[in-house]
Coordinates of C-alpha atoms and ligand atoms in Angstrom, one line a residue:
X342 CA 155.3 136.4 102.4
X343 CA 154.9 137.6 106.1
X344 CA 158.3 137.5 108.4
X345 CA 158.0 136.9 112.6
X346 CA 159.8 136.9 115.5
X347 CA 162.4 134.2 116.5
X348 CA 161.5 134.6 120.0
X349 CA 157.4 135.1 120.2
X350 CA 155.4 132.9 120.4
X351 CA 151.7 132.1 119.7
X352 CA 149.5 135.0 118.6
X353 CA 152.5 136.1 116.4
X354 CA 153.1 139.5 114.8
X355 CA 153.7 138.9 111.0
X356 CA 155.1 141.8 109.2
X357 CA 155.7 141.9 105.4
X358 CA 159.4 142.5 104.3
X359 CA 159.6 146.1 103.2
X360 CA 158.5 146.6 107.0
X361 CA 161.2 143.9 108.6
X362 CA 164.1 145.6 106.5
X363 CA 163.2 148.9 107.6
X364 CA 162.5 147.7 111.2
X365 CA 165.7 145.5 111.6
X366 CA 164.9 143.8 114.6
X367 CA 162.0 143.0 115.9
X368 CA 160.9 144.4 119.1
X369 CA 160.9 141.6 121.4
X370 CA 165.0 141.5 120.5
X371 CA 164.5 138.7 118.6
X372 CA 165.4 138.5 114.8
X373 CA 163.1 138.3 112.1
X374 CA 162.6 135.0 109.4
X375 CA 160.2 134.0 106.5
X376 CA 156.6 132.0 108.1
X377 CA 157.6 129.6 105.4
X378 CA 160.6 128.9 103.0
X379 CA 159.3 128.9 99.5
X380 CA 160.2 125.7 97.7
X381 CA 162.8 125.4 94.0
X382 CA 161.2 122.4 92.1
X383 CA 162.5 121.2 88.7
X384 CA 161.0 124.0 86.6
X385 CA 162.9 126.6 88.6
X386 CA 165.8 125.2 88.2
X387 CA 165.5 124.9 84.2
X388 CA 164.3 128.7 84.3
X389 CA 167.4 129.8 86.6
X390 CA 170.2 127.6 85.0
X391 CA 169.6 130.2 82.3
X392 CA 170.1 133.2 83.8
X393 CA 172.8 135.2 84.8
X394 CA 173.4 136.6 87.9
X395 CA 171.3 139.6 88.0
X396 CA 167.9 137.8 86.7
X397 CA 168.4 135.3 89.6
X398 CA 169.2 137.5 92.3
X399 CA 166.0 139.6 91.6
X400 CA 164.1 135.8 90.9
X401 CA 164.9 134.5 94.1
X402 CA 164.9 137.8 96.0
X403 CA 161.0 137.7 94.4
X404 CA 160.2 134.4 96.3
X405 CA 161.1 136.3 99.7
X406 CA 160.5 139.8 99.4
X407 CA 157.0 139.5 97.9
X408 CA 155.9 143.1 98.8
X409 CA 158.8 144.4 96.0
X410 CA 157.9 144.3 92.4
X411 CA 160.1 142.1 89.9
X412 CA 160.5 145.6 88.2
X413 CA 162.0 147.1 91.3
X414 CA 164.0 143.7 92.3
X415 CA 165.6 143.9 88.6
X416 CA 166.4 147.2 89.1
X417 CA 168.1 147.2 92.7
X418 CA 169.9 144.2 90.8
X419 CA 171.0 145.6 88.4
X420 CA 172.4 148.7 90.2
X421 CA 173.7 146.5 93.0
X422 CA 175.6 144.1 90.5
X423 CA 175.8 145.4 87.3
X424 CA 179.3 146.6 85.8
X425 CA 180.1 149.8 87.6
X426 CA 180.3 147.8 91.1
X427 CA 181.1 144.3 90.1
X428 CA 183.1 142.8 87.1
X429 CA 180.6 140.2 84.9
X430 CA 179.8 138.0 86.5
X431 CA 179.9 139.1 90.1
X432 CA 180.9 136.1 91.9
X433 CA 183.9 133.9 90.0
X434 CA 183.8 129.9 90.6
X435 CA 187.5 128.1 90.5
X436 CA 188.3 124.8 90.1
X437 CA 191.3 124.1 92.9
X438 CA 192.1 120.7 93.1
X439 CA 189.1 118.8 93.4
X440 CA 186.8 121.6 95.4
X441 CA 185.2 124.5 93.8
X442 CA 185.9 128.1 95.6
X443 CA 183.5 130.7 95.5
X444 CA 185.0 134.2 94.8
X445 CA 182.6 136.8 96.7
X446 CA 184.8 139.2 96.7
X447 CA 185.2 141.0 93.6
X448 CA 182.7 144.2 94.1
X449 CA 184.0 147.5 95.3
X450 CA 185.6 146.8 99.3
X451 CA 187.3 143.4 98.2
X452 CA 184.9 141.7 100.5
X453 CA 182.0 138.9 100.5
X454 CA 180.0 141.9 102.8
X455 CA 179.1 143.7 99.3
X456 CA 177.4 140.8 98.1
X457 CA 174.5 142.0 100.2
X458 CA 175.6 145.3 101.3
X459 CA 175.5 146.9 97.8
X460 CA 172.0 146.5 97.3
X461 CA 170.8 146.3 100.8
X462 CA 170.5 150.1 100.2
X463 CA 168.3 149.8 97.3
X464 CA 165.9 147.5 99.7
X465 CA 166.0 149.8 102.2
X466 CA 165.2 153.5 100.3
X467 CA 162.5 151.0 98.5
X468 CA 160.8 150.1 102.5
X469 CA 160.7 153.5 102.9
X470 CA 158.5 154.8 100.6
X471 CA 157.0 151.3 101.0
X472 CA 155.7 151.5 104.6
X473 CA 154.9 155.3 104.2
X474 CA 157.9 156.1 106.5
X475 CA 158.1 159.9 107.5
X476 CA 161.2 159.7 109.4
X477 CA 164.9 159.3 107.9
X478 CA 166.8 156.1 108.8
X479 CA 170.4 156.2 111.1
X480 CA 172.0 152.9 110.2
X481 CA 174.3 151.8 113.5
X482 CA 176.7 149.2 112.6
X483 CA 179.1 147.1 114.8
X484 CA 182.0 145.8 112.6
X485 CA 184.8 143.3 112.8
X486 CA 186.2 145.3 109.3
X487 CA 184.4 143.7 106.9
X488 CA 180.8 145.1 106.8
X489 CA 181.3 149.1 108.0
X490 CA 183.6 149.2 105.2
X491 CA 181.1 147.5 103.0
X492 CA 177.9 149.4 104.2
X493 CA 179.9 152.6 103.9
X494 CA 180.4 152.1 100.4
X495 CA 176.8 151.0 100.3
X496 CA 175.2 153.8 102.0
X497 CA 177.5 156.8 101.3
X498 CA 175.1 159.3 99.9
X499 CA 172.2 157.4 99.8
X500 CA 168.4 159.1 100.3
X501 CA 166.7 159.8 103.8
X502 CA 169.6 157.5 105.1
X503 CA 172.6 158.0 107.3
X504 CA 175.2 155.6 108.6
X505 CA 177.1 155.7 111.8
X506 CA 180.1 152.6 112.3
X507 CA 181.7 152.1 115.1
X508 CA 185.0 149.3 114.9
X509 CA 187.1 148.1 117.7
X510 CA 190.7 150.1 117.3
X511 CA 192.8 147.0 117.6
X512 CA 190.6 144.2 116.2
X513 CA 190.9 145.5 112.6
X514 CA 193.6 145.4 110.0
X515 CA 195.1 148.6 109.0
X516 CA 193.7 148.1 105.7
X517 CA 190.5 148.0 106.8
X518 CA 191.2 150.8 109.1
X519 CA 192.0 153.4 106.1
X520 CA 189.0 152.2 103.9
X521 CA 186.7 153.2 106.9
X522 CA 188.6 156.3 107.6
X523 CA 188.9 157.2 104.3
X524 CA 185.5 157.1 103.2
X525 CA 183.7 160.1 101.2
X526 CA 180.4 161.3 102.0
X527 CA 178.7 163.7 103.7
X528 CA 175.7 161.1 105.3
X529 CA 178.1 159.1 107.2
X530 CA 180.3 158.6 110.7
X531 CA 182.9 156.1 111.5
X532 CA 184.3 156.3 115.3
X533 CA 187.1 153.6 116.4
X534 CA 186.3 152.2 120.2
X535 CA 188.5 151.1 122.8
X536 CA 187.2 147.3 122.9
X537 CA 186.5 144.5 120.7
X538 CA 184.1 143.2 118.4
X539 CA 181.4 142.0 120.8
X540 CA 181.7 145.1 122.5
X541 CA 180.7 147.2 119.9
X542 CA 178.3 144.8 119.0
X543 CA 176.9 145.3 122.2
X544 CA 177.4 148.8 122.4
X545 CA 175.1 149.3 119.4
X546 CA 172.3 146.4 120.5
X547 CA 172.2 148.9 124.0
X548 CA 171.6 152.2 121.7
X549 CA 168.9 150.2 120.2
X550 CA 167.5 149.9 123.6
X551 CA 167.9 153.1 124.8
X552 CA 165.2 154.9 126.2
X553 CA 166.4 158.6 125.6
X554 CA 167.7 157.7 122.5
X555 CA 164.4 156.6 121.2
X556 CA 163.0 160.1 122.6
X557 CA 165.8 162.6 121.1
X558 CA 165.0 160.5 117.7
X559 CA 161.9 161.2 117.6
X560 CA 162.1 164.6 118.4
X561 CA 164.2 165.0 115.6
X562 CA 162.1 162.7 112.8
X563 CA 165.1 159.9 113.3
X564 CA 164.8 156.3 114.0
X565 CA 167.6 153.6 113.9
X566 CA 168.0 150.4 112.2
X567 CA 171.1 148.4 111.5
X568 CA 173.0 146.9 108.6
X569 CA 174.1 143.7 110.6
X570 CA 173.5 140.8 109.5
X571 CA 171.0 140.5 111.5
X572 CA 168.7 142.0 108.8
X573 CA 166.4 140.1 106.8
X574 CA 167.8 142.7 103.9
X575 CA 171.6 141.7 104.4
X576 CA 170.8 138.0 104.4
X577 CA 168.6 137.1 102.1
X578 CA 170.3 138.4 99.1
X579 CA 173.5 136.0 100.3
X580 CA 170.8 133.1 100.1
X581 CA 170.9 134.0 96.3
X582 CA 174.9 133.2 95.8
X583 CA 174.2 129.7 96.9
X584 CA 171.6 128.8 94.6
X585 CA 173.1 130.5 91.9
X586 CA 176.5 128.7 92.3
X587 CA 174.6 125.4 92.1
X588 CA 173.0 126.6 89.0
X589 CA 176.4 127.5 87.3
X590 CA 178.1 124.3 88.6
X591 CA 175.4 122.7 86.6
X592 CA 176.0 125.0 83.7
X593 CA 179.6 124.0 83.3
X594 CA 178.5 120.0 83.6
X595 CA 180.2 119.6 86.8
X596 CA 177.2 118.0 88.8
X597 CA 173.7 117.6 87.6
X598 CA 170.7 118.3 88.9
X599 CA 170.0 116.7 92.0
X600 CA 173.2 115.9 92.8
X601 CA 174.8 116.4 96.4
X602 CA 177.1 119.8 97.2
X603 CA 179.0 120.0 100.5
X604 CA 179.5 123.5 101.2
X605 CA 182.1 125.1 103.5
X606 CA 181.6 128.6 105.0
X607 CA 184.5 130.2 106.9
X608 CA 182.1 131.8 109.8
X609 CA 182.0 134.3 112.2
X610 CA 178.0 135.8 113.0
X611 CA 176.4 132.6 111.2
X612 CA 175.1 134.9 108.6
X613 CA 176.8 133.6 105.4
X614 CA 176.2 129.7 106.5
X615 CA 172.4 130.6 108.0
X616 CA 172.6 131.4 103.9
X617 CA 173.4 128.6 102.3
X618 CA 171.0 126.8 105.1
X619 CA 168.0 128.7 103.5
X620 CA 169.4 127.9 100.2
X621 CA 168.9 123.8 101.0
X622 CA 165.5 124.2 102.4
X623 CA 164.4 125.7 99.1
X624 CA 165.3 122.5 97.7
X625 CA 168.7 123.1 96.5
X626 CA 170.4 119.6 97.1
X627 CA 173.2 121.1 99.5
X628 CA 174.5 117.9 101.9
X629 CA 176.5 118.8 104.7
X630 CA 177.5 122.7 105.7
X631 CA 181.4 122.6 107.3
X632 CA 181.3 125.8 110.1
X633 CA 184.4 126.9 109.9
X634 CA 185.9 128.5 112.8
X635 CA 189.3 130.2 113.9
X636 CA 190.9 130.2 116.8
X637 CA 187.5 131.2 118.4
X638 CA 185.7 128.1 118.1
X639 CA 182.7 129.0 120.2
X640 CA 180.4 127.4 117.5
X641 CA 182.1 124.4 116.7
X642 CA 182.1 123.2 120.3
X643 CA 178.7 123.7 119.8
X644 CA 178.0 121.6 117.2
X645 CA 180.0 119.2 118.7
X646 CA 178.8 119.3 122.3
X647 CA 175.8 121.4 122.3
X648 CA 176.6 124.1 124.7
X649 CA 177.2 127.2 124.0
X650 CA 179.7 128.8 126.3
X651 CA 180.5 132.2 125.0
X652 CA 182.6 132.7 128.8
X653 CA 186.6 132.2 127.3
X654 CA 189.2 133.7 125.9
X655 CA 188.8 135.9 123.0
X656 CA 191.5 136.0 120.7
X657 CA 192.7 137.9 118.1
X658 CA 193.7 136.3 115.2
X659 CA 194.8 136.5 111.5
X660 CA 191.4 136.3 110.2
X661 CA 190.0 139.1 112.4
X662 CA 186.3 139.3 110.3
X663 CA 185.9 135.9 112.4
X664 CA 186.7 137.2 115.6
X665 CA 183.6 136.7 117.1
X666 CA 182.0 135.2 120.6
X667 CA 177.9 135.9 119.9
X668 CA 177.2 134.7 116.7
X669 CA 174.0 136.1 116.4
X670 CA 172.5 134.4 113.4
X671 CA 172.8 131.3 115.2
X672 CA 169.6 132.5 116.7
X673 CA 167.7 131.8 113.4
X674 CA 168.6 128.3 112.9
X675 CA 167.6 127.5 116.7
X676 CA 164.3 129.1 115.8
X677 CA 164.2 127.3 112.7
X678 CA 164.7 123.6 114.6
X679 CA 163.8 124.1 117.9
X680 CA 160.9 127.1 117.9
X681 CA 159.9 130.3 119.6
X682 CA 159.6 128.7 123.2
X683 CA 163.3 127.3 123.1
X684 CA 164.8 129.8 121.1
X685 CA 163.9 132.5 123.7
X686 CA 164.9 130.6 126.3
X687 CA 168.2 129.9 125.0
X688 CA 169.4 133.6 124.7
X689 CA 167.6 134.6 127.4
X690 CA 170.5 131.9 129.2
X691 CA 173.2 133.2 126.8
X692 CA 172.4 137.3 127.9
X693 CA 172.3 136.4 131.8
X694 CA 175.1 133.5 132.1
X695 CA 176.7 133.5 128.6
X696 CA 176.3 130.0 127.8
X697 CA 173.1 128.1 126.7
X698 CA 172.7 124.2 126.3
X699 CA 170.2 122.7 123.3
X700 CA 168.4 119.4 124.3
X701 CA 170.0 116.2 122.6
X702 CA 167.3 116.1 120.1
X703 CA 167.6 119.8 119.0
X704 CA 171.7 118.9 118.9
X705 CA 171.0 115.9 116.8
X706 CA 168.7 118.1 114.0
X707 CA 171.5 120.5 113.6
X708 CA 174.2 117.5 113.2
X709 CA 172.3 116.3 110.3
X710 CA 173.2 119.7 108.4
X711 CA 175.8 121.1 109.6
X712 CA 179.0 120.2 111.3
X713 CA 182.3 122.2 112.8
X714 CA 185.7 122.5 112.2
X715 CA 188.3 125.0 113.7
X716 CA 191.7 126.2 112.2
X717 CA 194.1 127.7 114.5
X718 CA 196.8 130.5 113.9
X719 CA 200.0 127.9 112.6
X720 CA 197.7 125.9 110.1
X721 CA 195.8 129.2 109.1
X722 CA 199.8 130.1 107.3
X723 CA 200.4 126.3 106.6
X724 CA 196.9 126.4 104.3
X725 CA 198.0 129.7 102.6
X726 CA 201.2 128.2 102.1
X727 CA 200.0 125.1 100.9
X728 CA 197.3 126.1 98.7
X729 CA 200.0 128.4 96.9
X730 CA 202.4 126.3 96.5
X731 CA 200.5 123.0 95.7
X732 CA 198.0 124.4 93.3
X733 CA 199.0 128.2 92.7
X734 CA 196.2 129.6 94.7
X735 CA 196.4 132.4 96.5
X736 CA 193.8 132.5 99.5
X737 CA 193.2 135.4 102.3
X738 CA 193.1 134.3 106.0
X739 CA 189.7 134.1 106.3
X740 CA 188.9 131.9 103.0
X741 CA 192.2 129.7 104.5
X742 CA 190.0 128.7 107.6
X743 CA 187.3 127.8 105.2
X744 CA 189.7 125.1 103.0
X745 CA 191.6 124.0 106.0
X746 CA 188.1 123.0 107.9
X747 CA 187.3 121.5 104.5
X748 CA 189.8 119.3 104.6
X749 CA 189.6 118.3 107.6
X750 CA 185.9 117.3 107.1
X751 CA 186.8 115.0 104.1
X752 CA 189.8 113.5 105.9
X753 CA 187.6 112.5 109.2
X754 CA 184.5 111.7 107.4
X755 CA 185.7 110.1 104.4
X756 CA 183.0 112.1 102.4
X757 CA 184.4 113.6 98.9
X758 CA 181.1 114.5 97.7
X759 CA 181.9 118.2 95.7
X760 CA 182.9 120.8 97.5
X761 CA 182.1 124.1 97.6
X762 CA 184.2 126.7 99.5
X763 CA 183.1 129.9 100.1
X764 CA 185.8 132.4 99.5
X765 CA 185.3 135.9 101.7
X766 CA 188.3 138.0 100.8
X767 CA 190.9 139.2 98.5
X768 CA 194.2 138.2 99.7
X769 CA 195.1 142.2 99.4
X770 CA 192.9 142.6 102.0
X771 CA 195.1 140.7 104.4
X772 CA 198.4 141.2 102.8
X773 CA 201.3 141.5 105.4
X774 CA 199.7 138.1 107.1
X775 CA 199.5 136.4 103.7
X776 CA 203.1 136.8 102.8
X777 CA 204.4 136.2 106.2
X778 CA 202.3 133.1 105.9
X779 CA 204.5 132.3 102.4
X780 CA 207.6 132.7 104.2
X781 CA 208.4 136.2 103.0
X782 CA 209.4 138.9 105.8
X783 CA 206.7 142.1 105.8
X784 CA 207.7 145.5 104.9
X785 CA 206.8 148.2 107.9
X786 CA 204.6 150.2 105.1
X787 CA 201.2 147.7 104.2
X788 CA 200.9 149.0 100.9
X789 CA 204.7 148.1 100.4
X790 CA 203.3 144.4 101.6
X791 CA 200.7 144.5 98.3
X792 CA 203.4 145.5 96.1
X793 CA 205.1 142.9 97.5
X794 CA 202.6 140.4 97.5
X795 CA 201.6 141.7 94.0
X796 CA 205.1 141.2 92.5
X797 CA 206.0 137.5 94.5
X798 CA 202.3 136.3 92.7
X799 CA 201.3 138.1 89.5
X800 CA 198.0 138.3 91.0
X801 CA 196.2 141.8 90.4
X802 CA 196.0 144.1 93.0
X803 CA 192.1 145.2 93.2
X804 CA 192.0 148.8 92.1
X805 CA 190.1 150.0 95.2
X806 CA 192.8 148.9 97.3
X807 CA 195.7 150.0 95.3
X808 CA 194.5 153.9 95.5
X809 CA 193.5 153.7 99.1
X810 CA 196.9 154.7 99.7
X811 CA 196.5 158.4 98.3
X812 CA 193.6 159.2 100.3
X813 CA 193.0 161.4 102.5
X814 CA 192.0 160.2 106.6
X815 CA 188.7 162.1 107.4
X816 CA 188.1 160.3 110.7
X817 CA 190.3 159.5 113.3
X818 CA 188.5 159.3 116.6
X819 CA 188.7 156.5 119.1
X820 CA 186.4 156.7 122.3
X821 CA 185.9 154.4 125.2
X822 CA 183.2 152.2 124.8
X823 CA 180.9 153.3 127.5
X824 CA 180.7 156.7 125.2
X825 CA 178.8 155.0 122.0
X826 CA 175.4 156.7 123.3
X827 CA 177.3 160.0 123.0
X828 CA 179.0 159.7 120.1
X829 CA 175.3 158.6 118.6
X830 CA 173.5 161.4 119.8
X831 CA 176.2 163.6 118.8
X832 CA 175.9 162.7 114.7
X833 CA 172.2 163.1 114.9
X834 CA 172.6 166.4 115.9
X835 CA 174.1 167.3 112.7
X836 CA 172.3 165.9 110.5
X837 CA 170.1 168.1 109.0
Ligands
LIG1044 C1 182.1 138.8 107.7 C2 183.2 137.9 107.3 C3 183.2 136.5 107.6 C4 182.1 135.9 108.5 O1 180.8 135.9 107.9 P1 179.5 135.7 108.8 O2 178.4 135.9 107.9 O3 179.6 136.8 109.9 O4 179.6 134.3 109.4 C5 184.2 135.7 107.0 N1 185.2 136.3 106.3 C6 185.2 137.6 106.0 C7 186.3 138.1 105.1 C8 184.2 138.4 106.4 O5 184.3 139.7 106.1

């Protein structure tokens, strides 16, 4: 299987996938995707119904990353998964009211980003030694909390590669703030900027451009690549969550095969709902996708009006993983529906005038997928509140976009079709907003606010989280924005 470009056109470049996960983006700035999308038919199912998790994360991973042995799939699997990062079986399913949630969250930062981040690693040492790669990898991430956490934990240590995070200082929750700062190893870098997310998404997409950068790198055996979801090797092994959950739903006799799933995806850089999108081209009998959106609701106005008008406010919100104005994976699906040509053009609009418009029939492709919902701040608490209450179900911020939306959709649609709601984080994670959201008042101290939280609920604090509090800070920085480039060039320099 041979990956291209979202925005060339004819006389394409293929590369095979070791290559595109060690490349990260391609370098016309577009993003890479498979040529074709291999097909699930009947017998797949039967084998993968079967399976646990680990047997179908390396069987579907097989389909995509054809260049990687099943020996070497099973075996990033398996250290990815197993029981020293995840409990068995890594993702949970529960039954709440009528919809099914999907717990990603139970591996080692209490967040859906380890699904792919624990054994995006494993890929990458693998495309290494794959494409007979001299030089060591930097891996630059912009985060919103979520995934430099994650990657960290992911990368720390790891062979030939380093990792460098930068976060926005005031976009992240404290939590999230001490996991990143806190972080042991000696291959690693995390640096807090003066900005928000999309400027330290920015930031990093600029070092990736950089001229001297390139240069110093080379001088010094380096090259760059990125964890973001924007890598093939961060998104394909989320595709595998989908199929799997379809598989298990069938397992327990709650749909057969063949039967229609609605999925909801609380979404912030398209990643986890480009996902599940794979996941029903395969042939997984996925009906509508619910996009749901926060208080920045740049993608469901466009999939409701198709413009794309990234030129507003952006807000800061309770689910701050979601805080997002360029979600760059939407770039895939417009390549996917409306081709090269288009594609290019569209972010070629979006970088010079920050808004793009799809033609009506391009709109109209989408809108047989996928569809949009947003939640603001006041029904964000109302769902955590609800849910609790009602049906004794404790839900983060962000996974309380993602039932809200859902609701929404069956209310205005009349469809109740099952549901599937995919669940991003551990309530811990975003504890003082949670009980604030239940009516309680929030202690100063946030690990106070988990005990608290932890005694109001019964529900078990994640380990992880509970000994954050005795560790020690290791980095502390926080630079402007227009000093990334330095800060980069200043890690390289010791490493090594
Ligand atoms: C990253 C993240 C999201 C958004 O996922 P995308 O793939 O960027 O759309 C939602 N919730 C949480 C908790 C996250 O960390």
């Amino acid at each position: 299987m041979n990956y291209i470009s979202t925005r060339s056109e004819t006389g394409r470049i293929k590369h095979p996938s070791a290559y595109v996960i060690k490349q990260g983006i391609a370098d016309d700035g577009g993003l890479y995707v498979p040529e074709t999308i291999p097909q699930l038919n009947e017998e797949d199912f039967r084998t993968l119904i079967k399976m646990n998790y680990i047997d179908r994360a390396a069987y579907i991973l097989g389909l995509f990353l054809t260049d990687y042995t099943k020996e070497e799939l099973t075996a990033a699997a398996t250290a990815a998964y197993g029981r020293r990062k995840f409990p068995s079986p890594p993702v949970r399913l529960s039954q709440v009211a009528n919809d099914y949630v999907l717990e990603l969250w139970h591996g080692p930062t209490s967040a859906f980003k380890d699904m792919a981040l624990q054994i995006m690693p494993h890929l990458m040492s693998l495309s290494l030694k794959k494409t007979g790669e001299e030089r060591d990898a930097l891996i630059l991430v912009a985060t919103s909390g979520d995934t430099g956490k994650a990657a960290l934990e992911g990368y720390a240590d790891a062979d030939r590669v380093s990792i460098q995070v930068f976060y926005p200082n005031e976009g992240v929750s404290n939590i999230q703030k001490k996991q990143m700062a806190s972080q042991s190893g000696k291959n690693l870098c995390v640096t807090a900027i003066k900005g928000n997310f999309d400027d330290a998404q920015s930031g990093v997409k600029a070092i990736f451009a950089d001229k001297d950068i390139e240069k110093a790198f080379l001088d010094k055996n380096l090259f760059l690549s990125s964890a973001n979801s924007i890598n093939w090797g961060r998104l394909a092994p989320q595709i595998v969550y989908y199929v799997s959950s379809y598989c298990e739903l069938i397992k327990l006799k709650k749909i057969k095969l063949g039967d229609k799933l609605n999925v909801t995806v609380p979404t912030g850089n398209f990643g986890n709902i480009l996902a599940c999108y794979i996941a029903k081209k395969m042939g997984v009998p996925i009906g509508k996708m619910v996009c749901a959106s926060n208080r920045n609701k740049v993608l469901t106005d466009f999939l409701n009006t198709g413009v794309y008008d990234r030129r507003r406010t952006f807000y800061t919100t309770f689910s701050p993983s979601m805080d997002i104005l360029i979600s760059s994976n939407l770039e895939r699906l417009l390549f996917m529906v409306a081709g090269a040509a288009r594609c290019a053009k569209y972010m070629r609009s979006l970088s010079e005038n920050g808004i793009f418009e799809v033609e009506k029939e391009v709109l109209d492709a989408i809108k047989e997928d996928f569809c949009g919902f947003f939640c603001d701040e006041s029904s964000t608490k109302d769902t955590i509140n609800s849910y609790y209450k009602s049906y004794n179900y404790l839900s983060d911020t962000h996974t309380a976009v993602g039932l809200f939306c859902s609701g929404e959709y069956k209310r205005q649609t009349g469809d109740n079709s099952a549901m599937l709601i995919a669940s991003t984080a551990s309530p811990y994670k975003f504890a003082p907003a949670v009980l604030s959201s239940l009516g309680e008042t929030v202690p100063d101290e946030e690990f106070e606010a988990l005990r608290k939280l932890n005694r109001l609920s019964g529900v078990r604090i994640p380990s992880r989280l509970s000994s954050l509090e005795r560790k020690k800070v290791r980095f502390d920085k926080i630079i402007e924005k227009a000093d990334m480039k330095k800060e980069v060039m200043e890690f390289a320099s010791k490493l090594k």
